[in-house]
PDB file of C-alpha atoms and ligand atoms in Angstrom:
ATOM      1  CA  UNK A 223       0.000   0.000   0.000  1.00 52.00           C
ATOM      2  CA  UNK A 224       1.139   3.527  -0.738  1.00 61.00           C
ATOM      3  CA  UNK A 225       1.406   5.531   2.480  1.00 60.00           C
ATOM      4  CA  UNK A 226      -0.335   8.644   1.219  1.00 63.00           C
ATOM      5  CA  UNK A 227      -3.550   8.663   3.266  1.00 70.00           C
ATOM      6  CA  UNK A 228      -6.368  10.643   1.687  1.00 79.00           C
ATOM      7  CA  UNK A 229      -4.319  11.351  -1.404  1.00 87.00           C
ATOM      8  CA  UNK A 230      -5.297  10.355  -4.906  1.00 93.00           C
ATOM      9  CA  UNK A 231      -2.782   8.341  -6.874  1.00 95.00           C
ATOM     10  CA  UNK A 232      -1.984   9.823 -10.264  1.00 96.00           C
ATOM     11  CA  UNK A 233      -0.610   7.351 -12.788  1.00 97.00           C
ATOM     12  CA  UNK A 234       1.709   9.009 -15.283  1.00 98.00           C
ATOM     13  CA  UNK A 235       4.069   7.256 -17.681  1.00 98.00           C
ATOM     14  CA  UNK A 236       7.403   8.592 -18.900  1.00 98.00           C
ATOM     15  CA  UNK A 237       9.985   7.661 -21.477  1.00 98.00           C
ATOM     16  CA  UNK A 238      13.749   7.850 -21.827  1.00 98.00           C
ATOM     17  CA  UNK A 239      13.928   8.202 -25.582  1.00 98.00           C
ATOM     18  CA  UNK A 240      17.462   7.263 -26.645  1.00 98.00           C
ATOM     19  CA  UNK A 241      19.100   8.280 -29.943  1.00 98.00           C
ATOM     20  CA  UNK A 242      21.767   6.410 -31.895  1.00 97.00           C
ATOM     21  CA  UNK A 243      24.504   8.281 -29.938  1.00 97.00           C
ATOM     22  CA  UNK A 244      23.077   7.119 -26.604  1.00 97.00           C
ATOM     23  CA  UNK A 245      21.720  10.541 -25.715  1.00 98.00           C
ATOM     24  CA  UNK A 246      18.403  10.932 -23.891  1.00 98.00           C
ATOM     25  CA  UNK A 247      15.659  13.386 -24.790  1.00 98.00           C
ATOM     26  CA  UNK A 248      14.524  15.922 -22.180  1.00 98.00           C
ATOM     27  CA  UNK A 249      11.510  18.173 -22.714  1.00 98.00           C
ATOM     28  CA  UNK A 250      11.030  21.478 -20.943  1.00 98.00           C
ATOM     29  CA  UNK A 251       7.634  21.937 -19.289  1.00 96.00           C
ATOM     30  CA  UNK A 252       6.020  24.963 -20.928  1.00 92.00           C
ATOM     31  CA  UNK A 253       4.815  28.174 -19.256  1.00 91.00           C
ATOM     32  CA  UNK A 254       1.310  27.846 -17.871  1.00 91.00           C
ATOM     33  CA  UNK A 255       1.754  24.187 -16.830  1.00 90.00           C
ATOM     34  CA  UNK A 256       2.659  23.020 -13.336  1.00 91.00           C
ATOM     35  CA  UNK A 257       6.444  22.786 -12.801  1.00 94.00           C
ATOM     36  CA  UNK A 258       6.989  25.126 -15.785  1.00 96.00           C
ATOM     37  CA  UNK A 259      10.589  25.454 -16.933  1.00 97.00           C
ATOM     38  CA  UNK A 260      11.719  22.123 -15.479  1.00 98.00           C
ATOM     39  CA  UNK A 261      13.168  19.423 -17.767  1.00 98.00           C
ATOM     40  CA  UNK A 262      11.334  16.096 -17.751  1.00 98.00           C
ATOM     41  CA  UNK A 263      11.284  12.730 -19.416  1.00 98.00           C
ATOM     42  CA  UNK A 264       8.408  13.095 -21.892  1.00 98.00           C
ATOM     43  CA  UNK A 265       5.124  11.386 -21.141  1.00 98.00           C
ATOM     44  CA  UNK A 266       1.783  12.056 -19.550  1.00 97.00           C
ATOM     45  CA  UNK A 267      -1.250  10.872 -17.642  1.00 98.00           C
ATOM     46  CA  UNK A 268      -2.719   7.433 -18.209  1.00 98.00           C
ATOM     47  CA  UNK A 269      -6.325   7.950 -19.383  1.00 98.00           C
ATOM     48  CA  UNK A 270      -9.102   5.543 -18.321  1.00 97.00           C
ATOM     49  CA  UNK A 271      -8.986   2.354 -20.390  1.00 97.00           C
ATOM     50  CA  UNK A 272      -5.363   2.799 -21.497  1.00 98.00           C
ATOM     51  CA  UNK A 273      -2.419   0.612 -20.639  1.00 98.00           C
ATOM     52  CA  UNK A 274       0.720   2.589 -19.728  1.00 97.00           C
ATOM     53  CA  UNK A 275       2.292   1.523 -23.033  1.00 98.00           C
ATOM     54  CA  UNK A 276      -0.717   2.793 -24.996  1.00 98.00           C
ATOM     55  CA  UNK A 277      -0.476   6.092 -23.136  1.00 98.00           C
ATOM     56  CA  UNK A 278       3.195   6.438 -23.968  1.00 98.00           C
ATOM     57  CA  UNK A 279       2.712   5.625 -27.642  1.00 98.00           C
ATOM     58  CA  UNK A 280      -0.070   8.264 -27.787  1.00 98.00           C
ATOM     59  CA  UNK A 281       1.904  10.886 -25.819  1.00 98.00           C
ATOM     60  CA  UNK A 282       5.107  10.420 -27.837  1.00 98.00           C
ATOM     61  CA  UNK A 283       3.099  11.029 -31.006  1.00 98.00           C
ATOM     62  CA  UNK A 284       1.135  14.012 -29.606  1.00 98.00           C
ATOM     63  CA  UNK A 285       4.104  15.728 -27.951  1.00 97.00           C
ATOM     64  CA  UNK A 286       7.041  14.763 -30.178  1.00 98.00           C
ATOM     65  CA  UNK A 287       5.625  13.464 -33.459  1.00 98.00           C
ATOM     66  CA  UNK A 288       7.349  10.100 -33.221  1.00 98.00           C
ATOM     67  CA  UNK A 289       5.887   6.630 -33.646  1.00 98.00           C
ATOM     68  CA  UNK A 290       6.848   3.526 -31.727  1.00 98.00           C
ATOM     69  CA  UNK A 291       5.435   0.158 -30.641  1.00 98.00           C
ATOM     70  CA  UNK A 292       4.929  -1.749 -27.408  1.00 98.00           C
ATOM     71  CA  UNK A 293       7.753  -4.126 -28.402  1.00 98.00           C
ATOM     72  CA  UNK A 294      10.139  -1.124 -28.504  1.00 98.00           C
ATOM     73  CA  UNK A 295       9.312   0.013 -24.942  1.00 98.00           C
ATOM     74  CA  UNK A 296      11.446  -1.567 -22.202  1.00 98.00           C
ATOM     75  CA  UNK A 297      10.366  -0.921 -18.602  1.00 98.00           C
ATOM     76  CA  UNK A 298      13.293   0.300 -16.488  1.00 98.00           C
ATOM     77  CA  UNK A 299      11.982   1.492 -13.116  1.00 98.00           C
ATOM     78  CA  UNK A 300       9.254   3.455 -11.328  1.00 97.00           C
ATOM     79  CA  UNK A 301       9.184   6.973  -9.964  1.00 98.00           C
ATOM     80  CA  UNK A 302       7.102   7.490  -6.838  1.00 96.00           C
ATOM     81  CA  UNK A 303       6.672  10.945  -5.380  1.00 96.00           C
ATOM     82  CA  UNK A 304       4.191  12.550  -2.987  1.00 95.00           C
ATOM     83  CA  UNK A 305       3.120  16.048  -3.992  1.00 92.00           C
ATOM     84  CA  UNK A 306       0.949  18.280  -1.762  1.00 90.00           C
ATOM     85  CA  UNK A 307      -2.307  17.146  -3.330  1.00 90.00           C
ATOM     86  CA  UNK A 308      -1.606  13.741  -4.933  1.00 93.00           C
ATOM     87  CA  UNK A 309       0.796  10.839  -5.052  1.00 95.00           C
ATOM     88  CA  UNK A 310       2.474  10.337  -8.399  1.00 96.00           C
ATOM     89  CA  UNK A 311       3.390   6.867  -9.631  1.00 97.00           C
ATOM     90  CA  UNK A 312       5.332   6.915 -12.872  1.00 98.00           C
ATOM     91  CA  UNK A 313       6.840   3.935 -14.671  1.00 98.00           C
ATOM     92  CA  UNK A 314       9.831   4.843 -16.836  1.00 98.00           C
ATOM     93  CA  UNK A 315      10.299   3.050 -20.138  1.00 98.00           C
ATOM     94  CA  UNK A 316      13.350   3.157 -22.366  1.00 98.00           C
ATOM     95  CA  UNK A 317      12.720   3.469 -26.095  1.00 98.00           C
ATOM     96  CA  UNK A 318      15.558   3.110 -28.588  1.00 98.00           C
ATOM     97  CA  UNK A 319      13.547   2.246 -31.674  1.00 98.00           C
ATOM     98  CA  UNK A 320      11.076   4.711 -33.100  1.00 98.00           C
ATOM     99  CA  UNK A 321      10.190   6.408 -36.370  1.00 98.00           C
ATOM    100  CA  UNK A 322      10.344  10.125 -37.036  1.00 98.00           C
ATOM    101  CA  UNK A 323      12.411  13.036 -35.742  1.00 97.00           C
ATOM    102  CA  UNK A 324      11.380  14.300 -32.318  1.00 98.00           C
ATOM    103  CA  UNK A 325      10.173  17.901 -32.413  1.00 97.00           C
ATOM    104  CA  UNK A 326       8.237  19.870 -29.795  1.00 96.00           C
ATOM    105  CA  UNK A 327       4.702  19.734 -31.162  1.00 95.00           C
ATOM    106  CA  UNK A 328       3.338  21.626 -28.149  1.00 93.00           C
ATOM    107  CA  UNK A 329       5.921  24.422 -28.320  1.00 91.00           C
ATOM    108  CA  UNK A 330       8.139  22.822 -25.664  1.00 95.00           C
ATOM    109  CA  UNK A 331      11.937  23.050 -25.888  1.00 98.00           C
ATOM    110  CA  UNK A 332      13.771  19.737 -26.352  1.00 98.00           C
ATOM    111  CA  UNK A 333      17.349  18.702 -25.601  1.00 98.00           C
ATOM    112  CA  UNK A 334      19.325  15.544 -26.309  1.00 98.00           C
ATOM    113  CA  UNK A 335      21.493  14.971 -23.246  1.00 98.00           C
ATOM    114  CA  UNK A 336      24.199  12.458 -22.296  1.00 98.00           C
ATOM    115  CA  UNK A 337      23.334  10.464 -19.172  1.00 97.00           C
ATOM    116  CA  UNK A 338      26.270  11.973 -17.254  1.00 97.00           C
ATOM    117  CA  UNK A 339      24.927  15.482 -17.989  1.00 98.00           C
ATOM    118  CA  UNK A 340      21.316  14.857 -16.942  1.00 98.00           C
ATOM    119  CA  UNK A 341      22.024  16.444 -13.566  1.00 98.00           C
ATOM    120  CA  UNK A 342      22.726  19.796 -15.264  1.00 98.00           C
ATOM    121  CA  UNK A 343      19.014  20.171 -16.020  1.00 98.00           C
ATOM    122  CA  UNK A 344      16.605  21.087 -13.211  1.00 98.00           C
ATOM    123  CA  UNK A 345      13.925  18.391 -13.118  1.00 98.00           C
ATOM    124  CA  UNK A 346      10.593  17.747 -11.399  1.00 97.00           C
ATOM    125  CA  UNK A 347      11.212  15.918  -8.098  1.00 97.00           C
ATOM    126  CA  UNK A 348       9.709  12.692  -9.462  1.00 97.00           C
ATOM    127  CA  UNK A 349      12.161  12.561 -12.378  1.00 98.00           C
ATOM    128  CA  UNK A 350      15.432  13.252 -10.586  1.00 98.00           C
ATOM    129  CA  UNK A 351      15.703   9.872  -8.764  1.00 98.00           C
ATOM    130  CA  UNK A 352      15.518   8.149 -12.168  1.00 98.00           C
ATOM    131  CA  UNK A 353      18.887   9.552 -13.294  1.00 98.00           C
ATOM    132  CA  UNK A 354      21.148   6.916 -11.635  1.00 98.00           C
ATOM    133  CA  UNK A 355      19.240   4.097 -13.346  1.00 98.00           C
ATOM    134  CA  UNK A 356      19.824   5.731 -16.724  1.00 98.00           C
ATOM    135  CA  UNK A 357      23.492   6.280 -15.909  1.00 97.00           C
ATOM    136  CA  UNK A 358      23.809   2.565 -15.162  1.00 97.00           C
ATOM    137  CA  UNK A 359      22.112   1.701 -18.436  1.00 96.00           C
ATOM    138  CA  UNK A 360      23.820   4.101 -20.845  1.00 95.00           C
TER     139      UNK A 360
HETATM  140  N1  9L3 B 653       5.246  14.608 -14.365  1.00 86.85           N
HETATM  141  C1  9L3 B 653       6.482  14.499 -13.850  1.00 86.85           C
HETATM  142  N2  9L3 B 653       7.485  14.028 -14.608  1.00 86.85           N
HETATM  143  C2  9L3 B 653       7.262  13.648 -15.897  1.00 86.85           C
HETATM  144  C3  9L3 B 653       5.943  13.755 -16.443  1.00 86.85           C
HETATM  145  C4  9L3 B 653       5.662  13.336 -17.859  1.00 86.85           C
HETATM  146  C5  9L3 B 653       4.934  14.247 -15.616  1.00 86.85           C
HETATM  147  N3  9L3 B 653       8.301  13.166 -16.604  1.00 86.85           N
HETATM  148  C6  9L3 B 653       4.206  15.133 -13.461  1.00 86.85           C
HETATM  149  C7  9L3 B 653       3.898  16.579 -13.702  1.00 86.85           C
HETATM  150  C8  9L3 B 653       2.474  16.696 -13.305  1.00 86.85           C
HETATM  151  C9  9L3 B 653       1.890  15.318 -13.594  1.00 86.85           C
HETATM  152  O1  9L3 B 653       2.994  14.435 -13.696  1.00 86.85           O
HETATM  153  O2  9L3 B 653       2.409  16.918 -11.904  1.00 86.85           O
HETATM  154  C10 9L3 B 653       1.043  15.255 -14.854  1.00 86.85           C
HETATM  155  O3  9L3 B 653       1.822  15.646 -15.964  1.00 86.85           O
HETATM  156  P1  9L3 B 653       1.222  16.633 -17.086  1.00 86.85           P
HETATM  157  O4  9L3 B 653      -0.022  15.979 -17.604  1.00 86.85           O
HETATM  158  O5  9L3 B 653       0.980  17.958 -16.414  1.00 86.85           O
HETATM  159  O6  9L3 B 653       2.315  16.718 -18.122  1.00 86.85           O
HETATM  160 MG1   MG B 654       3.093  15.385 -20.983  1.00 86.85          MG
END
């Protein structure tokens, strides 16, 4: 059980998109959204009826204009973070195979970053603990 009494659990899914040089894509949260300006692993909320993989495939298309498949999504770990008003659970997938060139379809800035440089980018508190797992992997 998650020890977050009275708090809703928000299920979000995120992706470490990896390019052929082993760099990881970070997206900057735009003005007007919560945590604006922070750099996150792209992804979003799981909608009712979706599996986390379906969510990620939809979000990667909507946000970045890339296409991938369930078979190209490898689960790596989970983020778990209690915010003031909800508890966030966020599986992180690694995706190395996809079609298209990532571009910020929602006006967000993007950066391809080496794993050892991920710490240079201020991140939401849920994302930061994921960095060591990516450093081990890449
Ligand atoms: N969130 C944190 N790290 C991420 C993502 C994709 C999302 N890598 C958090 C920010 C919000 C919540 O999840 O508190 C929902 O995300 P959004 O729908 O506002 O992007
Ligand atoms: Mg999103």
